[in-house]
Amino acid sequence: MISIIVPVFNSEKSIVKLCHQITEIMINLQQAYEIILVDDGSQDCSYLWMKKLSCNHSNIISIQLARNYGQQNALLCGLRNSKGDYVVTIDDDLQYTPKDISKLFEKMNEGYDVVYGVPKEKVNSTLRNFGSNFKEVMFRCFLKKPKDITITSFRILRKSVVEKITLDKNSFVYLSAMTFRCTQNVANVSVKHKPRLHGKSNYSYFKLIHLMLYTIIYYSNCPLLKPLKKHKPQYIIKEIIK
């Protein structure tokens, strides 16, 4: 089985179309699958659409978090509720196309533990592209990420890696940092990346700096940073519809 996890935030205009596209490609792959939608405190009608999808499709699971915890926390919640031998994570904005799940799966079958889908040409703002490049440098310095591997939010993970990741109790969650703690057997594959059709990215310099600092504090091996770690729930689930 393949589990597809989608962190959802204010995506009422795209979530139904995304689920239909995922369903279509999974039928073509002839693979058993489940779609896990995790609503991370949306302020629009996203969760209402999610509930309708779950009521009409037995393999779509909808999870509503108690508030907005952040995309990474929503992903971790999805991982803990997944049953698949392989787990795919994909954004809710339709910039990554579900058709490329087949590319991730094909590359995974070469024996890798994790495969990231990397756009040939990424359609993002200058700030977001700068942030991605800065993260690459930081991950190589502090987390021993292989130099030739690029990190994205579109990936497939083997169940054995997911099981290790879900044991992590850090209150600050960063999935790729957890991943490189578990395995270095990682690959990239080229995928498409489309312009954003609905909504806008909430990326900012403040969030970029916050991500960098907290990743170093929580995932580097420096003992001097240990007192800076906070202890709070990674997320609280309000409702699950299966």
Short mmCIF file of N, CA and C in Angstrom, two decimals, residues 62-66 236-242:
data_model
loop_
_atom_site.label_atom_id
_atom_site.label_comp_id
_atom_site.label_asym_id
_atom_site.label_seq_id
_atom_site.Cartn_x
_atom_site.Cartn_y
_atom_site.Cartn_z
N SER A 62 -9.52 12.06 6.82
CA SER A 62 -9.39 13.48 7.13
C SER A 62 -9.08 13.66 8.61
N ILE A 63 -8.05 14.43 8.90
CA ILE A 63 -7.65 14.72 10.27
C ILE A 63 -7.67 16.23 10.47
N GLN A 64 -8.33 16.67 11.52
CA GLN A 64 -8.34 18.10 11.85
C GLN A 64 -7.53 18.33 13.13
N LEU A 65 -6.52 19.18 13.04
CA LEU A 65 -5.73 19.52 14.22
C LEU A 65 -6.44 20.62 15.01
N ALA A 66 -6.13 20.70 16.30
CA ALA A 66 -6.82 21.62 17.20
C ALA A 66 -6.55 23.09 16.85
N ILE A 236 -2.08 18.44 18.50
CA ILE A 236 -3.23 17.82 19.15
C ILE A 236 -4.30 17.60 18.08
N ILE A 237 -4.81 16.38 17.99
CA ILE A 237 -5.84 16.05 17.01
C ILE A 237 -7.22 16.39 17.57
N LYS A 238 -7.99 17.14 16.80
CA LYS A 238 -9.36 17.49 17.20
C LYS A 238 -10.36 16.46 16.71
N GLU A 239 -10.15 15.96 15.48
CA GLU A 239 -11.12 15.00 14.91
C GLU A 239 -10.45 14.19 13.80
N ILE A 240 -10.85 12.93 13.70
CA ILE A 240 -10.42 12.07 12.59
C ILE A 240 -11.65 11.46 11.95
N ILE A 241 -11.73 11.54 10.63
CA ILE A 241 -12.83 10.92 9.88
C ILE A 241 -12.24 9.91 8.92
N LYS A 242 -12.61 8.64 9.09
CA LYS A 242 -12.09 7.57 8.24
C LYS A 242 -13.19 7.00 7.37
#
